[in-house]
Tab-separated table of C-alpha atoms in Angstrom:
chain	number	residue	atom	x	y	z
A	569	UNK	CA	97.000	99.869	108.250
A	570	UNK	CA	98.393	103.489	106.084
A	571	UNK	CA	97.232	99.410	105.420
A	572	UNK	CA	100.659	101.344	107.273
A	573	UNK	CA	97.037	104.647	109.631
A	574	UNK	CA	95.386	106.142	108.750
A	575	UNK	CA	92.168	109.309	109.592
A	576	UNK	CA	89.710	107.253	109.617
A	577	UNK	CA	90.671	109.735	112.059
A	578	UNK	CA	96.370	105.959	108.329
A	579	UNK	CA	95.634	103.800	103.866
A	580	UNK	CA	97.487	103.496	104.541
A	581	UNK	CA	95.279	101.982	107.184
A	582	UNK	CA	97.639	102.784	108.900
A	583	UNK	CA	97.885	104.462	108.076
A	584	UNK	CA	98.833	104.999	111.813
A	585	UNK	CA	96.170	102.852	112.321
A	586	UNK	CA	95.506	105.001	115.306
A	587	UNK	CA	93.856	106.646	112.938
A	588	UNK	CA	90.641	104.757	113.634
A	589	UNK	CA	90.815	105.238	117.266
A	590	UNK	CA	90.970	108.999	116.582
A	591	UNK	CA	88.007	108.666	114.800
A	592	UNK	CA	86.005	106.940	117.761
A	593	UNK	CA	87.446	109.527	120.331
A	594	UNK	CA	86.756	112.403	118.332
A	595	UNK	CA	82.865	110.883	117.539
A	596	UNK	CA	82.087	110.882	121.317
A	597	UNK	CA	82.737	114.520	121.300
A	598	UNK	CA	81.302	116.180	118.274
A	599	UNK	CA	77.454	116.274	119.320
A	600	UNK	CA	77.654	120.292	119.200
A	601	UNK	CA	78.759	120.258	115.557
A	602	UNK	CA	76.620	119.416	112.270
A	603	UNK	CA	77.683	116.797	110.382
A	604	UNK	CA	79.145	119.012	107.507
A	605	UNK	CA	80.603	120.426	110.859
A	606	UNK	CA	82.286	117.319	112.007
A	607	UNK	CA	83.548	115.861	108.033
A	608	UNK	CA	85.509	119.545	107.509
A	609	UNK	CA	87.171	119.524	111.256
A	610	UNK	CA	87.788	115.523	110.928
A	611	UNK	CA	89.146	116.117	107.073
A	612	UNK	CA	91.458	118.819	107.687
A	613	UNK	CA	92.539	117.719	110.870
A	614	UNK	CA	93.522	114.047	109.825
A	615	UNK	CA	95.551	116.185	106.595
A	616	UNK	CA	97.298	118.010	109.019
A	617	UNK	CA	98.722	115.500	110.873
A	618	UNK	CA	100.024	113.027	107.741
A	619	UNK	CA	101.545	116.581	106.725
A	620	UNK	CA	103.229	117.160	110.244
A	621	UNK	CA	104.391	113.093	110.384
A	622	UNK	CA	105.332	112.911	106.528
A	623	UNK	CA	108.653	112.589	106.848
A	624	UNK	CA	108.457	109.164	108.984
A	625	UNK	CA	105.429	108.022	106.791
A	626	UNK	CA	108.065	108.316	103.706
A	627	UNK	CA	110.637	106.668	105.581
A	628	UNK	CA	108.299	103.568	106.310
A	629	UNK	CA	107.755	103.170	102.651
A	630	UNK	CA	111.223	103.291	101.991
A	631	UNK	CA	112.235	100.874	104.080
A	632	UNK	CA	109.250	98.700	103.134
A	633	UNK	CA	110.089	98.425	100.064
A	634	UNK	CA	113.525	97.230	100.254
A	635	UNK	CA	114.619	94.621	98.914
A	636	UNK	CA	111.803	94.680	96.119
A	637	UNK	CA	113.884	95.913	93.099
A	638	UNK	CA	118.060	95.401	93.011
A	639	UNK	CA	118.747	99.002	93.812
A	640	UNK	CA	116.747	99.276	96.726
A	641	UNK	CA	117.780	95.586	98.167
A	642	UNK	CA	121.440	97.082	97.581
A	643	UNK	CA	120.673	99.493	100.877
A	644	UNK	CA	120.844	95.793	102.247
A	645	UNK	CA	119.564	96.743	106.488
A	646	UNK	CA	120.332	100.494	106.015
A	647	UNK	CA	119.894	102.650	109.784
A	648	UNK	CA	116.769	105.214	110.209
A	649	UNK	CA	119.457	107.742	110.328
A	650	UNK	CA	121.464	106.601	107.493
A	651	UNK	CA	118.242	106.838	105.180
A	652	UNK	CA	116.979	109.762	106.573
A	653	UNK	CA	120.749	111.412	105.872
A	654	UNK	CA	121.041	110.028	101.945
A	655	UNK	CA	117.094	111.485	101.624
A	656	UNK	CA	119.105	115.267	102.556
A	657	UNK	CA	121.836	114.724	100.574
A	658	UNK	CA	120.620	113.203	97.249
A	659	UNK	CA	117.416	114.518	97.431
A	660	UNK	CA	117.065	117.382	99.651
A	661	UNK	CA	115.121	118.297	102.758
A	662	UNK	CA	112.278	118.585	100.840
A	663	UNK	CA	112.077	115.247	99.776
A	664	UNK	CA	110.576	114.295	103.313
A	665	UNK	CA	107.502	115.724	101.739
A	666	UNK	CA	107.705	113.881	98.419
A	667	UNK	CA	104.193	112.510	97.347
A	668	UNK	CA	102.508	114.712	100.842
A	669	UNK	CA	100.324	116.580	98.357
A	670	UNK	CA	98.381	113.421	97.037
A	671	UNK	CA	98.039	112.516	100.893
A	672	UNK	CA	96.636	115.460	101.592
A	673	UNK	CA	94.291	114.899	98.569
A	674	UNK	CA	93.333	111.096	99.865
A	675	UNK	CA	93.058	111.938	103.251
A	676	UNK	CA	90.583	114.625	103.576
A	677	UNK	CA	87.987	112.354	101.457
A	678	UNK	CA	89.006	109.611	103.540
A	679	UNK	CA	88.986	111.028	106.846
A	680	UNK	CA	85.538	112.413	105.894
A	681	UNK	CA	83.744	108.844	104.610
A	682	UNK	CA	85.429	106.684	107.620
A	683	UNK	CA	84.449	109.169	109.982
A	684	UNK	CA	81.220	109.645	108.779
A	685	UNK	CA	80.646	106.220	107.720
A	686	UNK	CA	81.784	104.870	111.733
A	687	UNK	CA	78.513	106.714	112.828
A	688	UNK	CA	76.147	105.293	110.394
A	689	UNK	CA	77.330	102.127	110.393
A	690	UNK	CA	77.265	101.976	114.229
A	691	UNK	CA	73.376	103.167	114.188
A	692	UNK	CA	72.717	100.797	111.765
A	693	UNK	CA	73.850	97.684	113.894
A	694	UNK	CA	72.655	98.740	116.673
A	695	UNK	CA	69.643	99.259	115.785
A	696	UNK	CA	69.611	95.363	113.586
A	697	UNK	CA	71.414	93.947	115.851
A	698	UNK	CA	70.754	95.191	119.442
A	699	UNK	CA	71.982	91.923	120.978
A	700	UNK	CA	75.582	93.143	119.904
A	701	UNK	CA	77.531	94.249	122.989
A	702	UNK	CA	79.165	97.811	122.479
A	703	UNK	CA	82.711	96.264	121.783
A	704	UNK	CA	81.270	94.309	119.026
A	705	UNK	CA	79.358	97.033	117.589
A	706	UNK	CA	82.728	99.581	117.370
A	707	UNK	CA	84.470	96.190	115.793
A	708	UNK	CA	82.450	95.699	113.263
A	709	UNK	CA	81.568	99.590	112.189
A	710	UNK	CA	85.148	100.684	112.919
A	711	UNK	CA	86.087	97.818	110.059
A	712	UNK	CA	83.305	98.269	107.830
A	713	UNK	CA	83.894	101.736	107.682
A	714	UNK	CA	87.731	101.441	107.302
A	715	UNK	CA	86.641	99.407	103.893
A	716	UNK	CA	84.405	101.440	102.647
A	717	UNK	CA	86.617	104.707	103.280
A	718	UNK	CA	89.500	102.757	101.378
A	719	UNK	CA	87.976	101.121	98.199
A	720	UNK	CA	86.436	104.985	97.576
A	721	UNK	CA	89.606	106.597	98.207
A	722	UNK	CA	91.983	103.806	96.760
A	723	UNK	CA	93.717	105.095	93.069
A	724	UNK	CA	94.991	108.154	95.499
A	725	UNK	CA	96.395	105.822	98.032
A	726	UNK	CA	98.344	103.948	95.150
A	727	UNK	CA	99.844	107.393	93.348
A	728	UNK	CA	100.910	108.668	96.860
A	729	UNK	CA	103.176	105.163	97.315
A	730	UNK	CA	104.077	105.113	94.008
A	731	UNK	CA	105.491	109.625	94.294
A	732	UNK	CA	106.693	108.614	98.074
A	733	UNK	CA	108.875	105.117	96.613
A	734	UNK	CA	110.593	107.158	93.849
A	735	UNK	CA	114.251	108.064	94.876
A	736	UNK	CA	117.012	109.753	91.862
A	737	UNK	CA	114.782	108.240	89.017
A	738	UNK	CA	111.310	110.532	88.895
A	739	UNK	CA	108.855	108.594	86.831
A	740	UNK	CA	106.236	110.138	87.844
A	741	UNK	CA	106.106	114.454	87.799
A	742	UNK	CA	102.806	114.608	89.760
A	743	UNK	CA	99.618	114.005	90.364
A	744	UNK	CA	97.628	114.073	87.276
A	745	UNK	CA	100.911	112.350	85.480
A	746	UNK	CA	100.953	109.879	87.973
A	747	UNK	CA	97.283	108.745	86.906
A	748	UNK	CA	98.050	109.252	83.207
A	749	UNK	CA	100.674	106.960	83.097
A	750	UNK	CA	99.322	104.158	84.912
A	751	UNK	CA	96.238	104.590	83.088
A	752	UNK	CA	98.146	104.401	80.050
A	753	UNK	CA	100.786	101.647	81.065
A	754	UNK	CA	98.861	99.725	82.836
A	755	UNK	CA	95.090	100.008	82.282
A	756	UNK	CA	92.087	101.614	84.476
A	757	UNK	CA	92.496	98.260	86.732
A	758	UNK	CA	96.114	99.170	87.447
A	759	UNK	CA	94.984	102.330	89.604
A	760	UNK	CA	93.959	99.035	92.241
A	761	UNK	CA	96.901	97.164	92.597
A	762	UNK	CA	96.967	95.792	95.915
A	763	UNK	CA	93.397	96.251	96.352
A	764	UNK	CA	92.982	93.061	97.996
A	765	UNK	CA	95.999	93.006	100.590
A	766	UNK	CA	94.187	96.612	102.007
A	767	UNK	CA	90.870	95.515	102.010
A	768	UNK	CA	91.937	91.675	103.746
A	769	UNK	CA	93.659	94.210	106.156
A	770	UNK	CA	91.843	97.664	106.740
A	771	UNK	CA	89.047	96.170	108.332
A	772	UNK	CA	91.146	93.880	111.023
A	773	UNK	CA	93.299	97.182	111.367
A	774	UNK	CA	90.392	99.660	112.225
A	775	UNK	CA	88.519	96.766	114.090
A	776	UNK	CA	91.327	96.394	116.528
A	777	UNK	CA	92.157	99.727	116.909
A	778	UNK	CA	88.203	100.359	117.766
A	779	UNK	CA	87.966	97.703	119.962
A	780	UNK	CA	91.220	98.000	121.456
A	781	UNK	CA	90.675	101.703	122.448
A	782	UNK	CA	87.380	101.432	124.167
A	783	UNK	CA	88.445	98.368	126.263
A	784	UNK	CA	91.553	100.469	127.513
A	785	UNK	CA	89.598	103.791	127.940
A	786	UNK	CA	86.629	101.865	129.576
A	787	UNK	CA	89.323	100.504	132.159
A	788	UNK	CA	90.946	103.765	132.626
A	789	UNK	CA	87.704	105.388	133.625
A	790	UNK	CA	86.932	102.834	135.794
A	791	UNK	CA	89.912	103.422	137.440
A	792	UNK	CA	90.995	107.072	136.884
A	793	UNK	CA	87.733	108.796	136.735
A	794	UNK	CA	88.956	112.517	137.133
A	795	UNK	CA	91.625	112.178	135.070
A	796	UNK	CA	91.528	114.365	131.967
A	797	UNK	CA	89.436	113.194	128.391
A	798	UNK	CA	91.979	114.647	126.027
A	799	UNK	CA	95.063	112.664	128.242
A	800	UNK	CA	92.609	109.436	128.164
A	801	UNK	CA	92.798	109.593	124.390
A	802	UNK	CA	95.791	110.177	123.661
A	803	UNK	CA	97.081	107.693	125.928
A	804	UNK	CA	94.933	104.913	125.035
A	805	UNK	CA	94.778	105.690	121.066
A	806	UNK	CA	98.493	105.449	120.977
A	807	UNK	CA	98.226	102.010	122.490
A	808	UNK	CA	95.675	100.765	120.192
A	809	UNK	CA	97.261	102.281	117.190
A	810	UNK	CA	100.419	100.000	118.380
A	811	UNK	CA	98.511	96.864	118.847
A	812	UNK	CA	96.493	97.482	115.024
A	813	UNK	CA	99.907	98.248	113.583
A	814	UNK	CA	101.837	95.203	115.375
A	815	UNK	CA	98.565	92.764	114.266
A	816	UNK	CA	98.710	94.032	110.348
A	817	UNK	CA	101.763	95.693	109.341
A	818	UNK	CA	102.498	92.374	107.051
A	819	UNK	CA	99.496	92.881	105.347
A	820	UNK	CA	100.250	96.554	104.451
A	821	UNK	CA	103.868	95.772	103.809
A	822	UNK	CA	102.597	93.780	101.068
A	823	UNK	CA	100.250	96.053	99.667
A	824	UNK	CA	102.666	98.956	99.296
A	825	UNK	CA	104.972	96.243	97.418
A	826	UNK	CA	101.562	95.006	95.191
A	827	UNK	CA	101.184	98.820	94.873
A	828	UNK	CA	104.449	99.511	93.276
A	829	UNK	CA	104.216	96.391	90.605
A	830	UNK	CA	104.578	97.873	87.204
A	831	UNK	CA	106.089	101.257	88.064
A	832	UNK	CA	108.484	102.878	85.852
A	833	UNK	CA	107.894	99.691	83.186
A	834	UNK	CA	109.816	97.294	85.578
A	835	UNK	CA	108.734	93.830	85.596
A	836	UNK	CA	106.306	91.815	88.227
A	837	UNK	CA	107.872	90.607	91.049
A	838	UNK	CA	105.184	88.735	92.564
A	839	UNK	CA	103.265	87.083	90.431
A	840	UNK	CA	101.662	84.737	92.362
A	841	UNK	CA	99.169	86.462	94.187
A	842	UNK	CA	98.352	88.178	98.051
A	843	UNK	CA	99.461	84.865	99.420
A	844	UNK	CA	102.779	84.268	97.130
A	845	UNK	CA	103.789	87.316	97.425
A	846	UNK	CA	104.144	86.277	101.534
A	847	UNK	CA	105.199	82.959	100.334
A	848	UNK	CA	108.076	85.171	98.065
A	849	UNK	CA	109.452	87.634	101.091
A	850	UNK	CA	109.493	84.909	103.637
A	851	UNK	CA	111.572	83.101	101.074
A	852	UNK	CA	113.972	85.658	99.856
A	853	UNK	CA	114.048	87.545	103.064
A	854	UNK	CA	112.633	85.870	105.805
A	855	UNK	CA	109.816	86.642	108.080
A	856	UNK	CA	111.395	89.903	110.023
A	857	UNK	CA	110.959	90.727	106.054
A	858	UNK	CA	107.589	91.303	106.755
A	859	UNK	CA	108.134	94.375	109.476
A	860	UNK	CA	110.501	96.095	107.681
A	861	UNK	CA	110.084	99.639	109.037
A	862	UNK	CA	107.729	98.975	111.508
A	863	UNK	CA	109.571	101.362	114.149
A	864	UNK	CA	109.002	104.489	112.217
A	865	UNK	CA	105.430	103.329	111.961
A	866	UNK	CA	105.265	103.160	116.198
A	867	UNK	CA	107.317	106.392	115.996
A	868	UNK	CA	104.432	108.139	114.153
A	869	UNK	CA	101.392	107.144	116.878
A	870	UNK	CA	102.070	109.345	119.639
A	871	UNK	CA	102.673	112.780	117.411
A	872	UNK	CA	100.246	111.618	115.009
A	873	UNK	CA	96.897	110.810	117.345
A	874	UNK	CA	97.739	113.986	119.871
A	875	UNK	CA	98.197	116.438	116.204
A	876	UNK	CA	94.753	114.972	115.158
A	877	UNK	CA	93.441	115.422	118.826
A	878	UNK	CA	94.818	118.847	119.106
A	879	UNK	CA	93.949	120.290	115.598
A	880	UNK	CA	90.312	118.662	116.056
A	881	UNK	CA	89.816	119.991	119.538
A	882	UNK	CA	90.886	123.803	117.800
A	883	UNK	CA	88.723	123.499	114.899
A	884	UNK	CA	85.598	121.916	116.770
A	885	UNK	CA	85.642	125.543	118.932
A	886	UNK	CA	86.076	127.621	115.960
A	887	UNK	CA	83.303	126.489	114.146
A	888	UNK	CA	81.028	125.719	116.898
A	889	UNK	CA	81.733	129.308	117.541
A	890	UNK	CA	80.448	130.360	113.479
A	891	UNK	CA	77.522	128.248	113.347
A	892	UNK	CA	76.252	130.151	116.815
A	893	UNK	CA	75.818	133.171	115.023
């Protein structure tokens, strides 16, 4: 999860979720660099990559959120392509970026607490616990952290779905009016719609991610000891941020949808709840419902863990270099 990752160094979450993963690889490299140090370098470089995978990240919530209102269930099963070319057409090339700003704005704060927030959480258990073997230490930080990082981050995480959903009809002109109007339409409490549906899944979605990456990098090294860190990483965060994505992509699907109750003065559509609002999209559009653009999300691991690797990596040398002198 953006539940979809995602850094934590992917809400999304997602959202990728390889976020998290990123954030554990990056961790076991940062011991030269101060912790203001490692926040700025794991901030920017977690921005950076939503900016550079944007366009797929819009995509996904397109297509996640068909079938939700009439005019967006009238796309009926609507190709990648096809939806990327009526984006160009109707909207222009820019469009791809549409809500990217408020990302930007959620991620670096969120990038910074998960990251952050992995490494004090791990200490902490470790040191309580210290029966806890390593895998269930990352599981439990990596998911505590992901929920802490998301409940302080969350009213951005709703206005970026709510600028990324809107096609012809703008509702909302930016930022600030974003959070006006809701505010005013719906009340402080409507700035945490679909609260529950990320929390129920951030946690399971870092978690596995963690866990996931240190089993396969453990193995790896076992195996491939010479072989290079930064090709480890990559490699084995893009597999994690699969199996996280795979394992809770349902769960985020439905929070985007929770997210965009109310928008534009349109009424509920689930009304029943996290679990009736499964119960409703099962119903109405049966359970491949519930991955509805869940290729663009695997399209975005690879670029978007190896950006975040690559950017980090840059920015841990440059300021390692300016806090030498």
């Amino acid at each position: 999860m953006e539940a979809r990752v995602g850094m934590v160094m992917e809400g999304g979450q997602r959202t990728l979720n390889a976020d998290g993963v990123a954030a554990k690889f990056l961790a076991q490299n940062t011991h030269q660099l101060g912790t203001l140090h490692q926040l700025l370098a794991g901030g920017i470089a977690g921005a950076f990559s939503k900016t550079c995978t944007a366009p797929l990240a819009r995509l996904t919530i397109l297509f996640q959120v068909q079938g939700m209102h009439s005019e967006v269930a009238a796309l009926r099963n609507p190709s990648i392509w096809y939806e990327a070319s009526r984006i160009i057409n109707e909207e222009g090339f820019r469009a791809f970026w549409k809500g990217n700003m408020v990302t930007i704005a959620h991620r670096l704060p969120y990038s910074a607490v998960n990251f952050y927030a992995y490494e004090r959480y791990k200490n902490v258990i470790t040191g309580v616990l210290s029966i806890l073997a390593n895998p269930l230490v990352h599981f439990v930080g990596g998911g505590l952290a992901g929920i802490t990082a998301a409940s302080a981050t969350y009213p951005l995480d709703l206005v970026r779905t709510r600028l990324a959903a809107q096609r012809n009809t703008m509702y909302y002109r930016g930022i600030s009016h974003a959070f006006s109007t809701i505010c005013r339409d719906e009340g402080f409490l409507g700035l945490y719609k679909g609260l529950g549906a990320t929390l129920l899944g951030v946690g399971p979605s870092i978690a596995i991610s963690f866990s996931v990456y240190e089993w396969l990098r453990s193995v790896w090294q076992s195996q491939r000891p010479d072989d290079s860190t930064a090709v480890v990483g990559l490699a084995c965060g893009s597999l994690s941020g699969i199996a996280s994505s795979t394992a809770t992509f349902p769960l985020d699907l439905v929070r985007r949808r929770m997210q965009l109750e109310g928008a534009g003065g349109r009424a509920r559509v689930y009304n029943t709840g996290l679990f009736g609002a499964f119960g409703r999209i099962i119903q109405t559009e049966g359970v491949r419902g519930l991955y509805r653009g869940i290729l663009l999300e695997y399209y975005k691991v690879v670029p978007s863990v190896g950006i975040v690797f690559m950017t980090y990596e840059t920015l841990k040398m440059l300021l390692s270099g300016i806090s030498n002198y």
